[in-house]
PDB file of C-alpha atoms in Angstrom:
ATOM      1  CA  HIS A  25      14.405  33.375 -12.658  1.00  0.00           C
ATOM      2  CA  ILE A  26      13.454  31.336 -15.506  1.00  0.00           C
ATOM      3  CA  ALA A  27      16.942  32.626 -17.555  1.00  0.00           C
ATOM      4  CA  ALA A  28      19.049  31.610 -14.888  1.00  0.00           C
ATOM      5  CA  GLY A  29      17.422  28.222 -14.138  1.00  0.00           C
ATOM      6  CA  TYR A  30      17.720  27.726 -17.992  1.00  0.00           C
ATOM      7  CA  ALA A  31      21.100  28.709 -18.013  1.00  0.00           C
ATOM      8  CA  SER A  32      21.733  26.232 -14.900  1.00  0.00           C
ATOM      9  CA  LEU A  33      19.784  23.860 -16.616  1.00  0.00           C
ATOM     10  CA  THR A  34      21.970  23.857 -19.831  1.00  0.00           C
ATOM     11  CA  ARG A  35      25.157  23.575 -17.846  1.00  0.00           C
ATOM     12  CA  THR A  36      23.966  20.724 -15.754  1.00  0.00           C
ATOM     13  CA  THR A  37      22.494  18.520 -18.616  1.00  0.00           C
ATOM     14  CA  GLY A  38      24.886  19.424 -21.179  1.00  0.00           C
ATOM     15  CA  ARG A  39      22.228  20.756 -23.558  1.00  0.00           C
ATOM     16  CA  VAL A  40      22.646  23.961 -25.535  1.00  0.00           C
ATOM     17  CA  PRO A  41      19.348  25.948 -25.951  1.00  0.00           C
ATOM     18  CA  HIS A  42      18.886  25.749 -29.799  1.00  0.00           C
ATOM     19  CA  PRO A  43      20.433  23.207 -32.418  1.00  0.00           C
ATOM     20  CA  ARG A  44      21.253  25.930 -34.935  1.00  0.00           C
ATOM     21  CA  SER A  45      23.680  27.550 -32.204  1.00  0.00           C
ATOM     22  CA  ARG A  46      25.711  23.905 -32.754  1.00  0.00           C
ATOM     23  CA  PRO A  47      27.300  23.323 -36.337  1.00  0.00           C
ATOM     24  CA  ASP A  48      27.745  19.741 -35.449  1.00  0.00           C
ATOM     25  CA  ALA A  49      23.930  19.423 -33.983  1.00  0.00           C
ATOM     26  CA  ASP A  50      21.846  16.751 -35.689  1.00  0.00           C
ATOM     27  CA  PRO A  51      18.922  18.487 -36.978  1.00  0.00           C
ATOM     28  CA  GLU A  52      16.658  15.448 -36.333  1.00  0.00           C
ATOM     29  CA  ASP A  53      18.039  15.516 -32.439  1.00  0.00           C
ATOM     30  CA  MET A  54      14.745  17.651 -30.777  1.00  0.00           C
ATOM     31  CA  ASP A  55      14.540  18.214 -27.223  1.00  0.00           C
ATOM     32  CA  LEU A  56      12.722  20.796 -25.407  1.00  0.00           C
ATOM     33  CA  LEU A  57      15.611  22.851 -24.521  1.00  0.00           C
ATOM     34  CA  SER A  58      16.801  22.774 -27.819  1.00  0.00           C
ATOM     35  CA  LEU A  59      13.408  23.287 -29.582  1.00  0.00           C
ATOM     36  CA  VAL A  60      12.025  26.210 -27.137  1.00  0.00           C
ATOM     37  CA  ARG A  61      14.748  28.639 -27.030  1.00  0.00           C
ATOM     38  CA  GLN A  62      14.781  30.959 -24.094  1.00  0.00           C
ATOM     39  CA  ARG A  63      13.438  33.758 -25.903  1.00  0.00           C
ATOM     40  CA  LEU A  64      10.730  32.054 -27.212  1.00  0.00           C
ATOM     41  CA  VAL A  65       8.989  31.883 -23.563  1.00  0.00           C
ATOM     42  CA  VAL A  66       5.816  33.304 -22.921  1.00  0.00           C
ATOM     43  CA  PRO A  67       6.131  33.649 -18.909  1.00  0.00           C
ATOM     44  CA  ARG A  68       2.393  34.949 -18.133  1.00  0.00           C
ATOM     45  CA  LEU A  69      -0.292  33.844 -20.944  1.00  0.00           C
ATOM     46  CA  GLN A  70      -3.295  36.025 -20.864  1.00  0.00           C
ATOM     47  CA  ALA A  71      -5.288  33.523 -22.300  1.00  0.00           C
ATOM     48  CA  THR A  72      -8.368  32.139 -20.518  1.00  0.00           C
ATOM     49  CA  ASP A  73      -9.246  29.538 -23.233  1.00  0.00           C
ATOM     50  CA  LYS A  74      -7.209  26.873 -25.287  1.00  0.00           C
ATOM     51  CA  PHE A  75      -8.207  29.318 -28.410  1.00  0.00           C
ATOM     52  CA  GLU A  76      -6.896  32.182 -27.024  1.00  0.00           C
ATOM     53  CA  ALA A  77      -3.544  30.536 -25.745  1.00  0.00           C
ATOM     54  CA  ILE A  78      -3.071  29.179 -29.047  1.00  0.00           C
ATOM     55  CA  GLU A  79      -3.609  32.608 -30.964  1.00  0.00           C
ATOM     56  CA  GLU A  80      -1.348  34.245 -28.165  1.00  0.00           C
ATOM     57  CA  LEU A  81       1.457  32.127 -28.838  1.00  0.00           C
ATOM     58  CA  ILE A  82       1.071  31.996 -32.545  1.00  0.00           C
ATOM     59  CA  ASP A  83       1.377  35.869 -32.391  1.00  0.00           C
ATOM     60  CA  PHE A  84       4.191  35.608 -30.239  1.00  0.00           C
ATOM     61  CA  LEU A  85       6.195  33.533 -32.819  1.00  0.00           C
ATOM     62  CA  VAL A  86       5.010  36.033 -35.529  1.00  0.00           C
ATOM     63  CA  ALA A  87       5.948  39.139 -33.190  1.00  0.00           C
ATOM     64  CA  GLU A  88       9.539  37.343 -32.729  1.00  0.00           C
ATOM     65  CA  ASN A  89       9.555  36.472 -36.465  1.00  0.00           C
ATOM     66  CA  GLU A  90       9.759  32.677 -36.105  1.00  0.00           C
ATOM     67  CA  ILE A  91       6.462  32.700 -38.198  1.00  0.00           C
ATOM     68  CA  PRO A  92       6.234  35.008 -41.240  1.00  0.00           C
ATOM     69  CA  ASP A  93       3.362  37.428 -41.006  1.00  0.00           C
ATOM     70  CA  GLU A  94       1.951  36.027 -43.931  1.00  0.00           C
ATOM     71  CA  ALA A  95       1.597  32.498 -42.572  1.00  0.00           C
ATOM     72  CA  ARG A  96      -0.142  33.581 -39.638  1.00  0.00           C
ATOM     73  CA  SER A  97      -3.771  32.893 -40.413  1.00  0.00           C
ATOM     74  CA  THR A  98      -2.711  29.458 -42.114  1.00  0.00           C
ATOM     75  CA  VAL A  99      -0.628  28.361 -38.895  1.00  0.00           C
ATOM     76  CA  LEU A 100      -3.603  29.491 -36.891  1.00  0.00           C
ATOM     77  CA  GLU A 101      -6.187  27.568 -38.709  1.00  0.00           C
ATOM     78  CA  ALA A 102      -4.215  24.791 -39.006  1.00  0.00           C
ATOM     79  CA  VAL A 103      -3.463  24.541 -35.158  1.00  0.00           C
ATOM     80  CA  LEU A 104      -7.215  25.290 -34.051  1.00  0.00           C
ATOM     81  CA  ARG A 105      -8.400  22.502 -36.685  1.00  0.00           C
ATOM     82  CA  ARG A 106      -6.098  20.033 -35.022  1.00  0.00           C
ATOM     83  CA  GLU A 107      -7.000  20.885 -31.451  1.00  0.00           C
ATOM     84  CA  GLU A 108     -11.024  20.647 -32.628  1.00  0.00           C
ATOM     85  CA  GLU A 109     -10.096  17.174 -33.833  1.00  0.00           C
ATOM     86  CA  ARG A 110      -8.457  15.751 -30.651  1.00  0.00           C
ATOM     87  CA  PRO A 111      -7.594  18.258 -27.921  1.00  0.00           C
ATOM     88  CA  THR A 112      -4.039  18.410 -26.975  1.00  0.00           C
ATOM     89  CA  GLY A 113      -4.394  18.314 -23.071  1.00  0.00           C
ATOM     90  CA  ILE A 114      -1.479  15.833 -22.042  1.00  0.00           C
ATOM     91  CA  GLY A 115      -2.354  15.958 -18.410  1.00  0.00           C
ATOM     92  CA  GLN A 116      -0.598  16.649 -15.269  1.00  0.00           C
ATOM     93  CA  GLY A 117      -0.995  20.531 -16.339  1.00  0.00           C
ATOM     94  CA  ILE A 118       0.513  20.287 -19.798  1.00  0.00           C
ATOM     95  CA  SER A 119      -1.062  20.912 -23.240  1.00  0.00           C
ATOM     96  CA  MET A 120       0.900  20.568 -26.708  1.00  0.00           C
ATOM     97  CA  PRO A 121      -1.165  22.000 -29.222  1.00  0.00           C
ATOM     98  CA  HIS A 122       0.627  21.213 -32.608  1.00  0.00           C
ATOM     99  CA  ALA A 123       0.133  21.045 -36.504  1.00  0.00           C
ATOM    100  CA  LEU A 124       1.810  20.341 -39.786  1.00  0.00           C
ATOM    101  CA  VAL A 125       1.882  23.211 -42.126  1.00  0.00           C
ATOM    102  CA  ASP A 126       2.907  23.986 -46.056  1.00  0.00           C
ATOM    103  CA  LEU A 127       4.342  27.429 -45.199  1.00  0.00           C
ATOM    104  CA  LEU A 128       7.506  27.218 -43.031  1.00  0.00           C
ATOM    105  CA  ASP A 129      10.763  25.398 -43.924  1.00  0.00           C
ATOM    106  CA  ARG A 130      11.889  24.471 -39.939  1.00  0.00           C
ATOM    107  CA  GLU A 131      10.098  23.521 -36.834  1.00  0.00           C
ATOM    108  CA  VAL A 132       9.045  26.236 -34.538  1.00  0.00           C
ATOM    109  CA  ALA A 133       7.724  26.170 -31.068  1.00  0.00           C
ATOM    110  CA  ALA A 134       7.056  28.215 -27.816  1.00  0.00           C
ATOM    111  CA  LEU A 135       6.471  27.599 -24.270  1.00  0.00           C
ATOM    112  CA  GLY A 136       3.819  29.715 -22.346  1.00  0.00           C
ATOM    113  CA  LEU A 137       3.013  29.272 -18.576  1.00  0.00           C
ATOM    114  CA  SER A 138      -0.415  30.067 -17.316  1.00  0.00           C
ATOM    115  CA  PRO A 139      -0.294  30.470 -13.253  1.00  0.00           C
ATOM    116  CA  CYS A 140      -4.237  29.983 -13.403  1.00  0.00           C
ATOM    117  CA  GLY A 141      -4.102  27.431 -15.896  1.00  0.00           C
ATOM    118  CA  VAL A 142      -6.250  27.044 -19.448  1.00  0.00           C
ATOM    119  CA  PRO A 143      -8.379  24.238 -20.077  1.00  0.00           C
ATOM    120  CA  PHE A 144      -7.216  21.891 -22.908  1.00  0.00           C
ATOM    121  CA  GLY A 145      -9.401  18.972 -22.473  1.00  0.00           C
ATOM    122  CA  ALA A 146      -7.149  16.908 -20.525  1.00  0.00           C
ATOM    123  CA  PHE A 147      -8.123  13.376 -19.468  1.00  0.00           C
ATOM    124  CA  ASP A 148      -7.217  14.136 -15.891  1.00  0.00           C
ATOM    125  CA  GLY A 149      -9.572  17.486 -16.106  1.00  0.00           C
ATOM    126  CA  LYS A 150      -6.596  19.829 -15.056  1.00  0.00           C
ATOM    127  CA  ALA A 151      -5.835  22.827 -16.632  1.00  0.00           C
ATOM    128  CA  ALA A 152      -2.585  23.645 -18.345  1.00  0.00           C
ATOM    129  CA  GLN A 153       0.030  25.361 -16.488  1.00  0.00           C
ATOM    130  CA  ILE A 154       2.601  24.756 -19.310  1.00  0.00           C
ATOM    131  CA  VAL A 155       1.197  24.903 -22.998  1.00  0.00           C
ATOM    132  CA  ILE A 156       4.013  24.140 -25.562  1.00  0.00           C
ATOM    133  CA  LEU A 157       3.137  25.025 -29.200  1.00  0.00           C
ATOM    134  CA  LEU A 158       5.039  22.978 -31.985  1.00  0.00           C
ATOM    135  CA  VAL A 159       4.313  23.889 -35.525  1.00  0.00           C
ATOM    136  CA  THR A 160       6.198  21.532 -38.119  1.00  0.00           C
ATOM    137  CA  PRO A 161       6.582  22.027 -41.899  1.00  0.00           C
ATOM    138  CA  ARG A 162       4.445  19.303 -43.887  1.00  0.00           C
ATOM    139  CA  SER A 163       7.906  18.249 -45.363  1.00  0.00           C
ATOM    140  CA  LEU A 164       9.078  17.497 -41.974  1.00  0.00           C
ATOM    141  CA  ALA A 165       5.972  15.297 -41.280  1.00  0.00           C
ATOM    142  CA  PHE A 166       7.906  12.461 -40.967  1.00  0.00           C
ATOM    143  CA  ARG A 167       9.582  13.834 -37.558  1.00  0.00           C
ATOM    144  CA  HIS A 168       6.478  15.516 -36.249  1.00  0.00           C
ATOM    145  CA  SER A 169       4.994  12.599 -34.412  1.00  0.00           C
ATOM    146  CA  ASP A 170       8.566  11.441 -32.885  1.00  0.00           C
ATOM    147  CA  ASN A 171       9.410  15.233 -31.790  1.00  0.00           C
ATOM    148  CA  VAL A 172       5.899  15.596 -29.964  1.00  0.00           C
ATOM    149  CA  ARG A 173       6.311  12.159 -28.018  1.00  0.00           C
ATOM    150  CA  LYS A 174      10.010  13.447 -26.967  1.00  0.00           C
ATOM    151  CA  ILE A 175       9.007  16.749 -25.742  1.00  0.00           C
ATOM    152  CA  VAL A 176       5.694  15.152 -23.794  1.00  0.00           C
ATOM    153  CA  CYS A 177       8.277  12.723 -22.307  1.00  0.00           C
ATOM    154  CA  GLU A 178      10.886  15.505 -21.698  1.00  0.00           C
ATOM    155  CA  MET A 179       8.146  17.359 -19.482  1.00  0.00           C
ATOM    156  CA  CYS A 180       7.389  14.450 -17.549  1.00  0.00           C
ATOM    157  CA  GLN A 181      10.877  12.949 -16.839  1.00  0.00           C
ATOM    158  CA  THR A 182      13.411  15.580 -16.500  1.00  0.00           C
ATOM    159  CA  ASP A 183      14.403  18.677 -14.384  1.00  0.00           C
ATOM    160  CA  PHE A 184      12.607  21.127 -16.762  1.00  0.00           C
ATOM    161  CA  ARG A 185       9.038  21.110 -15.532  1.00  0.00           C
ATOM    162  CA  PRO A 186      10.089  21.515 -12.019  1.00  0.00           C
ATOM    163  CA  LEU A 187      11.708  24.594 -13.060  1.00  0.00           C
ATOM    164  CA  LEU A 188       8.897  25.865 -15.003  1.00  0.00           C
ATOM    165  CA  GLU A 189       6.467  25.077 -12.103  1.00  0.00           C
ATOM    166  CA  ASN A 190       8.590  27.104  -9.336  1.00  0.00           C
ATOM    167  CA  SER A 191       8.723  29.871 -12.086  1.00  0.00           C
ATOM    168  CA  LEU A 192       5.179  30.015 -11.802  1.00  0.00           C
ATOM    169  CA  SER A 193       4.768  29.698  -8.264  1.00  0.00           C
ATOM    170  CA  SER A 194       7.240  32.401  -7.873  1.00  0.00           C
ATOM    171  CA  GLY A 195       5.822  34.787 -10.339  1.00  0.00           C
ATOM    172  CA  GLU A 196       8.995  34.890 -12.004  1.00  0.00           C
TER     173      GLU A 196
END
């Protein structure tokens, strides 16, 4: 299960699920486990294209009260505009749609899993089975690129990706 694997990974890496849960946490110290909390994982994306996947993840964040209802359309427009400028398919089955917006006061993220994959225009042509949506307030723009880079590096270099891939293949 994702939850059990997440808890195990948290114990073995010494990382905690979200920086707001630690009073001593550096707000600039972002990593995948701290940015995407367990409850912000969509285990089975229903989307068949990248625009549907982005909308599904944004709607999920709205339902989880991570994005205010009144900011939904602005956030969606910003992420879709960024996606149209340059596709966010990273390759190796990963995509990271992201954008800067004015209506949020903190970064929010959601992780979606798609067993069939969603085409995001990756250089290797592989559909994304792992979609990480990152939305950053414009006031924190100085951190945005670094956080995108850090999360992408984590997906390529840690035990987190195999945990997600195992969840996809086992149907958990």
